[in-house]
mmCIF file with all atom_site columns, C-alpha atoms and ligand atoms in Angstrom:
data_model
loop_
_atom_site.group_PDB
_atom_site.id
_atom_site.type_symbol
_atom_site.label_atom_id
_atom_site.label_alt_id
_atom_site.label_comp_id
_atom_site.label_asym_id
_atom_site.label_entity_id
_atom_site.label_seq_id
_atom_site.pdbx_PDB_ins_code
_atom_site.Cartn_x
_atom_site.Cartn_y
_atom_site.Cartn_z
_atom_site.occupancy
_atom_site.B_iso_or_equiv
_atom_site.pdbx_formal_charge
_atom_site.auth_seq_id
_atom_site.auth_comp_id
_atom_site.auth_asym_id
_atom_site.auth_atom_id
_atom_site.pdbx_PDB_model_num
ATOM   1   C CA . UNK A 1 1   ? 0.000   0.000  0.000   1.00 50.00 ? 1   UNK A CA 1
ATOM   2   C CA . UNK A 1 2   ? 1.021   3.251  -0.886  1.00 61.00 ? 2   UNK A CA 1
ATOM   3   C CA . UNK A 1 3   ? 2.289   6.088  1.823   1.00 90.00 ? 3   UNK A CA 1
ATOM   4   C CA . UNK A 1 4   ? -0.578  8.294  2.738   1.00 96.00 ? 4   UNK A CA 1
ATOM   5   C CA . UNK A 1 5   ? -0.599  11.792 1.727   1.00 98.00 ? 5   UNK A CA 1
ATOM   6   C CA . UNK A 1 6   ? 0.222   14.242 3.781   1.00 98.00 ? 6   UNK A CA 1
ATOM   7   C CA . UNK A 1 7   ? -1.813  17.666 4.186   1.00 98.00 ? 7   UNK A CA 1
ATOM   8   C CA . UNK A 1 8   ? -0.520  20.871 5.860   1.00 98.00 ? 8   UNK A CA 1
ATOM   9   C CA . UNK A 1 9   ? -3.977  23.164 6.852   1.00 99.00 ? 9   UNK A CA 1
ATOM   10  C CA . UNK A 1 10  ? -3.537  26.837 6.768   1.00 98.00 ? 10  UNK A CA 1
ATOM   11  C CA . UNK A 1 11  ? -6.019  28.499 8.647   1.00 98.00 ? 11  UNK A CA 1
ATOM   12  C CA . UNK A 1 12  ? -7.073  31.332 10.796  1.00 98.00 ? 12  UNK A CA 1
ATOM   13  C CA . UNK A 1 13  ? -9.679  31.456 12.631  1.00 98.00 ? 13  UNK A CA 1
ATOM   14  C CA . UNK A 1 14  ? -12.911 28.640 13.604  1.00 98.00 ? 14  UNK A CA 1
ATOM   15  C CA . UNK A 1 15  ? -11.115 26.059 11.989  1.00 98.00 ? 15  UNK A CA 1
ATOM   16  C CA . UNK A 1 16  ? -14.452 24.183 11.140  1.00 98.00 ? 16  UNK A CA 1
ATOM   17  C CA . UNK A 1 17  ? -13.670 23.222 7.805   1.00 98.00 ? 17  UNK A CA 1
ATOM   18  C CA . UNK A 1 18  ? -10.640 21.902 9.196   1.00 98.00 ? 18  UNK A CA 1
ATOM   19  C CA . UNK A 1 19  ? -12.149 19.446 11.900  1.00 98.00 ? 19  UNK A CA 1
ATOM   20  C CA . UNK A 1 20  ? -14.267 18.259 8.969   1.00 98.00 ? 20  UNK A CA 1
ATOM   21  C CA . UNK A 1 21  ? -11.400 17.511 6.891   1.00 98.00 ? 21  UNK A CA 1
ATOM   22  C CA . UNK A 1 22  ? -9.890  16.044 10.051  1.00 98.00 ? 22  UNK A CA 1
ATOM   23  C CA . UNK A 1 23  ? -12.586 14.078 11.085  1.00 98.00 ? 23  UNK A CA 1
ATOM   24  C CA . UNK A 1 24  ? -12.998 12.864 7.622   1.00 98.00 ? 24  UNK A CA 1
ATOM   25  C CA . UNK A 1 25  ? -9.951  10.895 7.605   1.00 98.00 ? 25  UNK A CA 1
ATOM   26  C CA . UNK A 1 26  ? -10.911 9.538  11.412  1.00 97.00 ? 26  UNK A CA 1
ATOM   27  C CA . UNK A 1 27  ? -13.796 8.395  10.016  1.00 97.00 ? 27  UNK A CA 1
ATOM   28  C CA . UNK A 1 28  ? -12.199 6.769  7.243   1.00 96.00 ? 28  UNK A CA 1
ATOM   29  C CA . UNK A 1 29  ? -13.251 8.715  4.358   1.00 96.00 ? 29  UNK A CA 1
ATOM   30  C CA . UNK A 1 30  ? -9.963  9.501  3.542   1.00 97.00 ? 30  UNK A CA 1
ATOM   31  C CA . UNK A 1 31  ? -7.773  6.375  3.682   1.00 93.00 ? 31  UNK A CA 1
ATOM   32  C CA . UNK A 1 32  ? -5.512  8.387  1.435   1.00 94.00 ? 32  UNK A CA 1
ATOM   33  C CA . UNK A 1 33  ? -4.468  11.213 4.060   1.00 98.00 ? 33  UNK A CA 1
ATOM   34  C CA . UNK A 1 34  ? -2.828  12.072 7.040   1.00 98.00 ? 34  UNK A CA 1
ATOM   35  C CA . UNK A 1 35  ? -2.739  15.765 7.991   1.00 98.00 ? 35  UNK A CA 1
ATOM   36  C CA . UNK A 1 36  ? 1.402   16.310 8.882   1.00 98.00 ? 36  UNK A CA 1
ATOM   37  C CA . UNK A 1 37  ? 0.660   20.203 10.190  1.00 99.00 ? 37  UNK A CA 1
ATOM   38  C CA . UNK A 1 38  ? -1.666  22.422 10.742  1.00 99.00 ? 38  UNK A CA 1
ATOM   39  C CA . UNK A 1 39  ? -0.210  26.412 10.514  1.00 98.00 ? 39  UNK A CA 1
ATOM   40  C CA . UNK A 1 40  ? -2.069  29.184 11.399  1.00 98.00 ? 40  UNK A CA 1
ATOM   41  C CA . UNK A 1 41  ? -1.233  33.536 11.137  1.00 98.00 ? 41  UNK A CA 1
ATOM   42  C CA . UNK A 1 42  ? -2.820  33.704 14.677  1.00 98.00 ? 42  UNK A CA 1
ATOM   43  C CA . UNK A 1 43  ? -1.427  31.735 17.370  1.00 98.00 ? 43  UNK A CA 1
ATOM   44  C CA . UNK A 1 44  ? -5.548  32.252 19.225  1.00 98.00 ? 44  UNK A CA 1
ATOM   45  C CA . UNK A 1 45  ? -7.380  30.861 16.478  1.00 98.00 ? 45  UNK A CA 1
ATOM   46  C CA . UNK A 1 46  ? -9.649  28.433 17.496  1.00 98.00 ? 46  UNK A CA 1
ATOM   47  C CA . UNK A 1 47  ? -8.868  26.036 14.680  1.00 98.00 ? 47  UNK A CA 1
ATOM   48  C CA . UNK A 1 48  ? -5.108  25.699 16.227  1.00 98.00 ? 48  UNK A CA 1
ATOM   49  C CA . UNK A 1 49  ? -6.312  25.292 19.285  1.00 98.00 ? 49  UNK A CA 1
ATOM   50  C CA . UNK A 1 50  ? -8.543  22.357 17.926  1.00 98.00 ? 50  UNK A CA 1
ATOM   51  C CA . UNK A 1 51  ? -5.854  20.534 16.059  1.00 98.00 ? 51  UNK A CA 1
ATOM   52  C CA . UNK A 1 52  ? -3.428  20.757 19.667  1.00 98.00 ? 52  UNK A CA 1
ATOM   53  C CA . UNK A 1 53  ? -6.720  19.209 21.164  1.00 98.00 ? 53  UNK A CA 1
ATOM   54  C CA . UNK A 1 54  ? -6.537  16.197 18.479  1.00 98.00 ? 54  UNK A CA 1
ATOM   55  C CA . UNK A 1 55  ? -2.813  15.933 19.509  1.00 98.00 ? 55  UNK A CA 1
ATOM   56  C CA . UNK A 1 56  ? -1.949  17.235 16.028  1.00 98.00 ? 56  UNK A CA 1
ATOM   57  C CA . UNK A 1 57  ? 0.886   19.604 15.205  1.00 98.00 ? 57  UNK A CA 1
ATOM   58  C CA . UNK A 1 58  ? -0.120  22.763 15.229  1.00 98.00 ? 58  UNK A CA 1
ATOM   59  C CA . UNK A 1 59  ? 1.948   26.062 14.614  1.00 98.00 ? 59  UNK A CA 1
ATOM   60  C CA . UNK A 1 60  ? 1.559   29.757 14.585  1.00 98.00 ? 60  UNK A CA 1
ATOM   61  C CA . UNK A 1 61  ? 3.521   31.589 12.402  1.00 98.00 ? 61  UNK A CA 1
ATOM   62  C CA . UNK A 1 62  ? 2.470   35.077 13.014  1.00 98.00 ? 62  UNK A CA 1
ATOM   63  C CA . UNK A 1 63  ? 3.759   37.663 10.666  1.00 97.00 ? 63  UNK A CA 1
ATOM   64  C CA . UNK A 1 64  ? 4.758   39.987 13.238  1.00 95.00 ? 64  UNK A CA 1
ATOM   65  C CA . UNK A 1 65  ? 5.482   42.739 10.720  1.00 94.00 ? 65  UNK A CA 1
ATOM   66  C CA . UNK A 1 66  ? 7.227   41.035 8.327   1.00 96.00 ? 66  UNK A CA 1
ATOM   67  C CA . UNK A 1 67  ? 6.974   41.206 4.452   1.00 96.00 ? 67  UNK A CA 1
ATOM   68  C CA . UNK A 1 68  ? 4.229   38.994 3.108   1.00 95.00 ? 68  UNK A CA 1
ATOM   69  C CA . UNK A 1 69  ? 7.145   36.960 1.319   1.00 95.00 ? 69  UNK A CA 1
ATOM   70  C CA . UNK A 1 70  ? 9.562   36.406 4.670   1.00 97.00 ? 70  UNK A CA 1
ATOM   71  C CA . UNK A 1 71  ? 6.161   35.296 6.630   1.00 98.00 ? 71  UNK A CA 1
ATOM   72  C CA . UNK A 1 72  ? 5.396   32.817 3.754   1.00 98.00 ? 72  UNK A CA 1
ATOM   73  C CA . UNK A 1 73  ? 9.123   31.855 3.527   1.00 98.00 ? 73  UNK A CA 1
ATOM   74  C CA . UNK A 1 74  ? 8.689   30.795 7.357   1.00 98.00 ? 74  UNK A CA 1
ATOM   75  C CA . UNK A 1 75  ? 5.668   28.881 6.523   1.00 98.00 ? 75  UNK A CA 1
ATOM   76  C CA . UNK A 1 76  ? 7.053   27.276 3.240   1.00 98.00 ? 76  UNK A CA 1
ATOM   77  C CA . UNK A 1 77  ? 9.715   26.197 5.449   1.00 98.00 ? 77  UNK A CA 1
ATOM   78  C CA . UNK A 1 78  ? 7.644   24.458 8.322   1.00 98.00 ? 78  UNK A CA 1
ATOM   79  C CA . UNK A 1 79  ? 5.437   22.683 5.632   1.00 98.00 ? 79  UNK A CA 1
ATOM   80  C CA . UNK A 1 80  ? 8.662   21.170 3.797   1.00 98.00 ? 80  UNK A CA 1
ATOM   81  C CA . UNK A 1 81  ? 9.852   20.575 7.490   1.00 98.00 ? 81  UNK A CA 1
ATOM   82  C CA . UNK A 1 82  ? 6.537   18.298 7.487   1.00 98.00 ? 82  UNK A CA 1
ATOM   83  C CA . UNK A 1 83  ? 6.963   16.892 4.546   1.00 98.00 ? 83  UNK A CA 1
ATOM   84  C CA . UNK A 1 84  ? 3.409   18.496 3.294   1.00 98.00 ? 84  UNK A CA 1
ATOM   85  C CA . UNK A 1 85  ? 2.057   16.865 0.010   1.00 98.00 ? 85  UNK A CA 1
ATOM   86  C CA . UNK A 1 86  ? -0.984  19.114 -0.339  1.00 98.00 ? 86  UNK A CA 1
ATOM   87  C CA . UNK A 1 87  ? -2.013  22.324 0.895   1.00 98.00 ? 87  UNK A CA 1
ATOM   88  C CA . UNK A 1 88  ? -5.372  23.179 1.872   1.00 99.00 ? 88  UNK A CA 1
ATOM   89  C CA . UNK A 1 89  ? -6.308  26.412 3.035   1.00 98.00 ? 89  UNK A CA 1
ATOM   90  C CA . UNK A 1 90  ? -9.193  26.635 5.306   1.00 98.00 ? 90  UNK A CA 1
ATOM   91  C CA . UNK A 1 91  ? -10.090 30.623 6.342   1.00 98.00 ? 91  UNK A CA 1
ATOM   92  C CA . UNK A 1 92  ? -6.542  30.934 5.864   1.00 98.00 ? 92  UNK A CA 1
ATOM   93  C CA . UNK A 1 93  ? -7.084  35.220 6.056   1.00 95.00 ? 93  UNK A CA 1
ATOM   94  C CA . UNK A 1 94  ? -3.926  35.657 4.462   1.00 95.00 ? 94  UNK A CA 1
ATOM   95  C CA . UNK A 1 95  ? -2.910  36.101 0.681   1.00 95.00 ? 95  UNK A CA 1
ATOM   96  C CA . UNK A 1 96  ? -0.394  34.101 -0.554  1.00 97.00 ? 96  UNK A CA 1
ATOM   97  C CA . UNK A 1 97  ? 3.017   35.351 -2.262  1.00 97.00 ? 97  UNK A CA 1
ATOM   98  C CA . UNK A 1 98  ? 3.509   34.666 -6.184  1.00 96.00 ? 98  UNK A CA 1
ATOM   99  C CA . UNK A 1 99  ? 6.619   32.755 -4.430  1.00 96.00 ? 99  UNK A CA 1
ATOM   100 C CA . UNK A 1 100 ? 4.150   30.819 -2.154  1.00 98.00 ? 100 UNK A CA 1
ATOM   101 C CA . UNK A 1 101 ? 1.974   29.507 -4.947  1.00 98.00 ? 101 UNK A CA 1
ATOM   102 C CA . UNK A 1 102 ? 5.158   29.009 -7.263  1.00 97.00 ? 102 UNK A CA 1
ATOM   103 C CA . UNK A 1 103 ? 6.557   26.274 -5.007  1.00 97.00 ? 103 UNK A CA 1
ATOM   104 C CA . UNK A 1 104 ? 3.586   24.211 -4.861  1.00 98.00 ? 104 UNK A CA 1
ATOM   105 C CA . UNK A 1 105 ? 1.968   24.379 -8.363  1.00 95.00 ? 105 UNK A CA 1
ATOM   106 C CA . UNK A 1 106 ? -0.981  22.707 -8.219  1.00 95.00 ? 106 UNK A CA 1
ATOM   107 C CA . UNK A 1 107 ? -1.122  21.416 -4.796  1.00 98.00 ? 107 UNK A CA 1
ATOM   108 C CA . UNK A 1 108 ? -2.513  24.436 -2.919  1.00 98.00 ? 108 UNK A CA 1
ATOM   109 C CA . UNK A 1 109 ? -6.569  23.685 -2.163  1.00 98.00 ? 109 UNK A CA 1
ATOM   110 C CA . UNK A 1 110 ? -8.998  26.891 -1.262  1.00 98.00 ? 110 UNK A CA 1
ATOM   111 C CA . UNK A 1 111 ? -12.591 26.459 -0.374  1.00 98.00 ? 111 UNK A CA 1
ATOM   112 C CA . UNK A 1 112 ? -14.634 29.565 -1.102  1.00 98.00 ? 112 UNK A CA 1
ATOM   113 C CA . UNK A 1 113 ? -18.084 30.142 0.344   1.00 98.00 ? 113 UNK A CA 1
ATOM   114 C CA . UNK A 1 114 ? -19.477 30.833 -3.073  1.00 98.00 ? 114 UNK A CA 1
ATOM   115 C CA . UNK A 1 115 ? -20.135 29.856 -6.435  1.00 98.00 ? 115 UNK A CA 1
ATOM   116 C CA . UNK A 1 116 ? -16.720 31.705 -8.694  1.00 98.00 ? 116 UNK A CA 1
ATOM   117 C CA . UNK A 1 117 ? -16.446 33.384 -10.646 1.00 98.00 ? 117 UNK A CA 1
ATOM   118 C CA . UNK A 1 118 ? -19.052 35.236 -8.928  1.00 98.00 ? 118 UNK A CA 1
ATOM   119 C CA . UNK A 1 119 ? -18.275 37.219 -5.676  1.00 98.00 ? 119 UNK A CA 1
ATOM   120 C CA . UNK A 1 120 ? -14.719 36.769 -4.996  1.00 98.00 ? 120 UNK A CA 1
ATOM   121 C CA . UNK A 1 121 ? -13.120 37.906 -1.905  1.00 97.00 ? 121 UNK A CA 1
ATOM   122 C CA . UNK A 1 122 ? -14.634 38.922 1.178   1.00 97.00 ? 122 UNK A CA 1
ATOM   123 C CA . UNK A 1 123 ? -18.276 38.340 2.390   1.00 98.00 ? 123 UNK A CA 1
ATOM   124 C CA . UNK A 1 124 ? -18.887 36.450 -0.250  1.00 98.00 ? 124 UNK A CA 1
ATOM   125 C CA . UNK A 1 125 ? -22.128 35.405 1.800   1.00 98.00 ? 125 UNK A CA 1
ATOM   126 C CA . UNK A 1 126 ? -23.397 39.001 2.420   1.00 98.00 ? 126 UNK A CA 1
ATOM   127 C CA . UNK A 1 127 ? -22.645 39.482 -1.450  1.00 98.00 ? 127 UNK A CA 1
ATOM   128 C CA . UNK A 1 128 ? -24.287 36.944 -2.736  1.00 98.00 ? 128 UNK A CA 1
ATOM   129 C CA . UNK A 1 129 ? -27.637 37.732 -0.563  1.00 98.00 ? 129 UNK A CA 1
ATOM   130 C CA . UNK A 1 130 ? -27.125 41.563 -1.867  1.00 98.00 ? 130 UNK A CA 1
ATOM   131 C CA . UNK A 1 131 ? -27.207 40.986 -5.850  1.00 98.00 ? 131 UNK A CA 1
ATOM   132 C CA . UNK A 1 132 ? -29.851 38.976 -5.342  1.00 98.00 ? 132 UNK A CA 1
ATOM   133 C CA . UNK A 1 133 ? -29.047 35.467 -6.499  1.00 98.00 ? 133 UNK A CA 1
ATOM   134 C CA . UNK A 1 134 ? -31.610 32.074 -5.646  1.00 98.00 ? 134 UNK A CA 1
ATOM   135 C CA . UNK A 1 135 ? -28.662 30.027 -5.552  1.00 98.00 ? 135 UNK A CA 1
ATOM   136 C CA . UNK A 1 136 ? -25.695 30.160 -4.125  1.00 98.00 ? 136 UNK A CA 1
ATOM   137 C CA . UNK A 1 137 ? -22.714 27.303 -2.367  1.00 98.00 ? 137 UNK A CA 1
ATOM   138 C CA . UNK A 1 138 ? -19.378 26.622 -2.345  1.00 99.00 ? 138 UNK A CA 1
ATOM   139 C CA . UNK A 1 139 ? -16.216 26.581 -4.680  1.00 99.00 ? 139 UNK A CA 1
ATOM   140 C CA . UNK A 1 140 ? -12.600 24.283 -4.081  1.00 99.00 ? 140 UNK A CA 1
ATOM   141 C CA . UNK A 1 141 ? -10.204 25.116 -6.501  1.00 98.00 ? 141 UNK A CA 1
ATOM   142 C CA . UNK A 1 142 ? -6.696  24.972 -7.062  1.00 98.00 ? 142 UNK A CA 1
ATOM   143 C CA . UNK A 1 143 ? -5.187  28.365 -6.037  1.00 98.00 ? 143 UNK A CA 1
ATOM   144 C CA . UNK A 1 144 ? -3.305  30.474 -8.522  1.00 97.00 ? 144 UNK A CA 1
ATOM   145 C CA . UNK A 1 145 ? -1.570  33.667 -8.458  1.00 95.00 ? 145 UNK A CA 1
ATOM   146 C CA . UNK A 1 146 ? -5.006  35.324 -8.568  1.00 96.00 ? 146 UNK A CA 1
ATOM   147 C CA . UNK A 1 147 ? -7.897  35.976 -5.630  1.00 96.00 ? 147 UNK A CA 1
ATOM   148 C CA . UNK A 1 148 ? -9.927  33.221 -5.646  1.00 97.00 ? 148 UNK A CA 1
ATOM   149 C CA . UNK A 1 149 ? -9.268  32.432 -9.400  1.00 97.00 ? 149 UNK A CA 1
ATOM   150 C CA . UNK A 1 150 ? -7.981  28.809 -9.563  1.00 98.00 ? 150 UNK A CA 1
ATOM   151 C CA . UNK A 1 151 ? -9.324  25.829 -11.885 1.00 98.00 ? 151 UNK A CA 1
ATOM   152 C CA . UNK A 1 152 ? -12.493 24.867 -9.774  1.00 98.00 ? 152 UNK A CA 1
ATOM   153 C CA . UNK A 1 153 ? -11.972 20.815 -8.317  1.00 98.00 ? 153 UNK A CA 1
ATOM   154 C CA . UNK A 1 154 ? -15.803 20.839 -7.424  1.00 98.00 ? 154 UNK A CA 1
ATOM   155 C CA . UNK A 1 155 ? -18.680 22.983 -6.353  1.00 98.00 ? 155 UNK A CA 1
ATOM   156 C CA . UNK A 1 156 ? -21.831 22.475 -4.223  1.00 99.00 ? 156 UNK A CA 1
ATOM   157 C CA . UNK A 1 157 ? -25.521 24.337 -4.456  1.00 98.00 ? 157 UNK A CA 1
ATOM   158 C CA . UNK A 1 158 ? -27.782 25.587 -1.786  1.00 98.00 ? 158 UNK A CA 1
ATOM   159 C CA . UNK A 1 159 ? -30.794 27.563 -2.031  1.00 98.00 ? 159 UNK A CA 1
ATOM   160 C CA . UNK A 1 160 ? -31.734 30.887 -0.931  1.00 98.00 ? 160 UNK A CA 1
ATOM   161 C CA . UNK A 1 161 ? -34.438 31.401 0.601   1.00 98.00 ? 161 UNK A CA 1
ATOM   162 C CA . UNK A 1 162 ? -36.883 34.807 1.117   1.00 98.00 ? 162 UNK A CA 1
ATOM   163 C CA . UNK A 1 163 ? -36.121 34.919 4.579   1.00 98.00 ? 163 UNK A CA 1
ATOM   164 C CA . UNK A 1 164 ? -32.255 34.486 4.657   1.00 98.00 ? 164 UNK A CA 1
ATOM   165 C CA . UNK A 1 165 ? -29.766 36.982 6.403   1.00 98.00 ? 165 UNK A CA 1
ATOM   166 C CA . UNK A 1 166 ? -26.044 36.306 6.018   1.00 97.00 ? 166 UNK A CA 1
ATOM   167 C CA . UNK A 1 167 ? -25.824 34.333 8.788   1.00 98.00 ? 167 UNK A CA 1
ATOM   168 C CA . UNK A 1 168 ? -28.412 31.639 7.524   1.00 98.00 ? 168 UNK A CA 1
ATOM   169 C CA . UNK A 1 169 ? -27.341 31.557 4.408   1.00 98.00 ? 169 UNK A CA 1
ATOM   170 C CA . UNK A 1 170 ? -23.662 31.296 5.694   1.00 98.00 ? 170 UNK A CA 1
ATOM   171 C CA . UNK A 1 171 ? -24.762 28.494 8.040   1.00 98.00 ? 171 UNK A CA 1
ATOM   172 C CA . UNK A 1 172 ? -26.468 26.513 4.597   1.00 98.00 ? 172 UNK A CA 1
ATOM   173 C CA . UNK A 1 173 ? -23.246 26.779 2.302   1.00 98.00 ? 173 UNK A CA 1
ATOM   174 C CA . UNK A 1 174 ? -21.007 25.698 5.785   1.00 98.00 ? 174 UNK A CA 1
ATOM   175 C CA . UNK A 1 175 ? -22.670 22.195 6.202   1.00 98.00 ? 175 UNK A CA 1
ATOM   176 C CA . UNK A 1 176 ? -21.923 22.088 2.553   1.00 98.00 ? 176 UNK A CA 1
ATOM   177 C CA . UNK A 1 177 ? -18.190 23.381 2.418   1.00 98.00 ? 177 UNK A CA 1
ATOM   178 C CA . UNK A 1 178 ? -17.475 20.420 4.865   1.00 98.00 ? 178 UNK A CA 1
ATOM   179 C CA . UNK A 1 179 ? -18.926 17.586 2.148   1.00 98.00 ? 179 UNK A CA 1
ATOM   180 C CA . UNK A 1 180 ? -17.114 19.297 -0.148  1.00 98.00 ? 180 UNK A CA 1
ATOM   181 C CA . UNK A 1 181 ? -14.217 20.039 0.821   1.00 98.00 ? 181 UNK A CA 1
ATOM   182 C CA . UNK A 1 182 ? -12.971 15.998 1.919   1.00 98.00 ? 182 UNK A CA 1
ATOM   183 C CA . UNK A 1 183 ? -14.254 15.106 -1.563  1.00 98.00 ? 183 UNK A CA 1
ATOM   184 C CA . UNK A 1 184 ? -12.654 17.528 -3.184  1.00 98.00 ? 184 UNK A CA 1
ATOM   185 C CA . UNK A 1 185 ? -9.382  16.037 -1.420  1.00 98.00 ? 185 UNK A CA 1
ATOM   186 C CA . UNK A 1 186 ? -10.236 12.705 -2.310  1.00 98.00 ? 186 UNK A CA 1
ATOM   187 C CA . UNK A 1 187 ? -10.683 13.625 -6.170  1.00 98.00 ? 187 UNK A CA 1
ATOM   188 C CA . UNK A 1 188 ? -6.844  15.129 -6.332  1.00 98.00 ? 188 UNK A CA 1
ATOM   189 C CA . UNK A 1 189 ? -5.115  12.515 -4.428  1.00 97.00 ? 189 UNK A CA 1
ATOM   190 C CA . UNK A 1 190 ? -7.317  9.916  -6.458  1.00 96.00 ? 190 UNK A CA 1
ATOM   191 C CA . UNK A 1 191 ? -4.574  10.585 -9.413  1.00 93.00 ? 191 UNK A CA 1
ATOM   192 C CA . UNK A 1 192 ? -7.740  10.378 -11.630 1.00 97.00 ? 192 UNK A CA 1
ATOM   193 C CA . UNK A 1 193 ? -8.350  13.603 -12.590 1.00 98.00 ? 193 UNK A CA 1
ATOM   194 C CA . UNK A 1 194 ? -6.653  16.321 -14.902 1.00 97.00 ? 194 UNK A CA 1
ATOM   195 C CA . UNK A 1 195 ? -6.918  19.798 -15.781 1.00 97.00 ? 195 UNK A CA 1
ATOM   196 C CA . UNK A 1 196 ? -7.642  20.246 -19.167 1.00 97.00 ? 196 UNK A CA 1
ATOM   197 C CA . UNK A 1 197 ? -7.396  24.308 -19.955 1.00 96.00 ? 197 UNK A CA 1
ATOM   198 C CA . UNK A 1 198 ? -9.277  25.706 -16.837 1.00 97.00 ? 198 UNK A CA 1
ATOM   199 C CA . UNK A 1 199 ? -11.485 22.151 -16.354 1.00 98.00 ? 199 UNK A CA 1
ATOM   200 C CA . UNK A 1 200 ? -10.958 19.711 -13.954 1.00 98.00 ? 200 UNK A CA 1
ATOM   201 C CA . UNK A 1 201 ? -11.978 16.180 -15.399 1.00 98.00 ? 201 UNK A CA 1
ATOM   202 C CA . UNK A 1 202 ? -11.674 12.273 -14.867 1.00 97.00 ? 202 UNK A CA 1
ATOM   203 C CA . UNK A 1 203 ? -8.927  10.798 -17.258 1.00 95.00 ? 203 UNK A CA 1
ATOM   204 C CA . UNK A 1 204 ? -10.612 8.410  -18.919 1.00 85.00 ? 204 UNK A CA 1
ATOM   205 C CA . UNK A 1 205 ? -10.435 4.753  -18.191 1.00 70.00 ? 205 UNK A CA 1
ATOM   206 C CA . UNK A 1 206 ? -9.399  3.388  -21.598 1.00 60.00 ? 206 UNK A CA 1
HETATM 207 C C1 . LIG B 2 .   ? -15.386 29.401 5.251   1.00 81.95 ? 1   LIG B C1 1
HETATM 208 O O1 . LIG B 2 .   ? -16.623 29.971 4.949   1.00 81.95 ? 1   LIG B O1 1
HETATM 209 C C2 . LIG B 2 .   ? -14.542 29.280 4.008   1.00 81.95 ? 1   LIG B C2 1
HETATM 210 O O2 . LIG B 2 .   ? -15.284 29.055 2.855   1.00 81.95 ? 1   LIG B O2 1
HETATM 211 C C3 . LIG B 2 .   ? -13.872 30.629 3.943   1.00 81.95 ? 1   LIG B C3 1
HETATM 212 O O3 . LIG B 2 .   ? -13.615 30.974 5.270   1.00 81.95 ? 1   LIG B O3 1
HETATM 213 C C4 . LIG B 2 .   ? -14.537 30.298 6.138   1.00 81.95 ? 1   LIG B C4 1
HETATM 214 C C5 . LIG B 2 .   ? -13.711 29.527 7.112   1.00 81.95 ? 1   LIG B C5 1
HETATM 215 O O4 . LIG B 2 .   ? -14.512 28.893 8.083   1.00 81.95 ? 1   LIG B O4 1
HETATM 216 N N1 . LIG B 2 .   ? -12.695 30.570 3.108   1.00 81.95 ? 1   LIG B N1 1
HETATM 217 P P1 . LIG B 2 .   ? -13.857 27.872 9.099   1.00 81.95 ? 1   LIG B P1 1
HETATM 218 O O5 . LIG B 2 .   ? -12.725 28.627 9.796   1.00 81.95 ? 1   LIG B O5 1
HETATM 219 O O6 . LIG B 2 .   ? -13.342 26.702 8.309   1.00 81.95 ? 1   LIG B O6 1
HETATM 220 O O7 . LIG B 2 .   ? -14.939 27.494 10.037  1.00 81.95 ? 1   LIG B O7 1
#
């Protein structure tokens, strides 16, 4: 049998999506992964506090007023230190150097709480409710040297409804981001997919 992947989590803040992705491979979802580190730019997020509490490693690397690329030089450094196949960033607050993304093409993961192209960046939730839209979800994509702007691994849908405020609407997509997120996992260490241009697909079988 094959050595299990190893993820390094970037986050900082709840951490939720991470303890889904974590308790996805305690459950045995995802026989393909171990996570090696979990990182986080505050050393009080909750999400690095949860990891410590599953007797994980967990590290803050704060920036402490450093240049975006020294900070991610410290954290490129503790992920090689764990020997990190795949990065996935979960509320990681932070963006990531063109140096960052350059030394791990293709195996940085994002989850987005909407459906990209549409509503990028911040409050993507409280966007989404303000143009109007019936439907909205969740994105994981590769990440590129753009804001949200990676080929797209998968996506999941969830209504709006007339009554929603951001916070219900935030709480919908959330149950959804942590489905989607382990699967999304499971599709790129499952060696069976490709991008072709900006698509993600299965290689065929024959
Ligand atoms: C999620 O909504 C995710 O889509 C976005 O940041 C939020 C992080 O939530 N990138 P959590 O820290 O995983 O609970």
């Amino acid at each position: 049998m094959s050595a299990r992947k190893r993820l390094g989590i970037l986050l900082s803040g709840r951490g939720s999506n991470f303890v889904a992705i974590a308790d996805a491979i305690s459950g045995g979802k995802l026989p393909g992964a171990e996570i090696a580190v979990v990182i986080s730019n505050k050393a009080d997020a909750p999400g690095l506090a949860a990891a410590r509490e599953r007797g994980l490693n967990a590290v803050a690397i704060e920036a402490g007023g450093r240049k975006r690329a020294e900070h991610d030089a410290a954290i490129i450094a503790c992920l090689r230190e764990h020997s990190v196949d795949l990065i996935c960033l979960a509320g990681y607050m932070r963006l990531l150097s063109p140096e960052f993304v350059s030394s791990f093409p293709q195996r940085i993961l994002n989850i987005h709480p909407s459906l990209l192209p549409a509503f990028p960046g911040l409050d993507a939730q409280r966007q989404s409710l303000a143009y109007g839209v019936k439907v909205a979800g969740c994105t994981v994509h590769f990440v590129d040297e753009q804001l949200d702007h990676g080929v797209i691994i998968l996506q999941k849908t969830v209504p709006v409804v007339d009554t929603d405020d951001e916070h219900t609407l935030a709480a919908r997509i959330l149950e959804q981001e942590h489905v989607a997120y382990a699967e999304a996992i499971a599709r790129v260490l499952s060696n069976k997919y490709r991008i072709v241009g900006r698509r993600y697909l299965p290689v065929s079988e024959t």
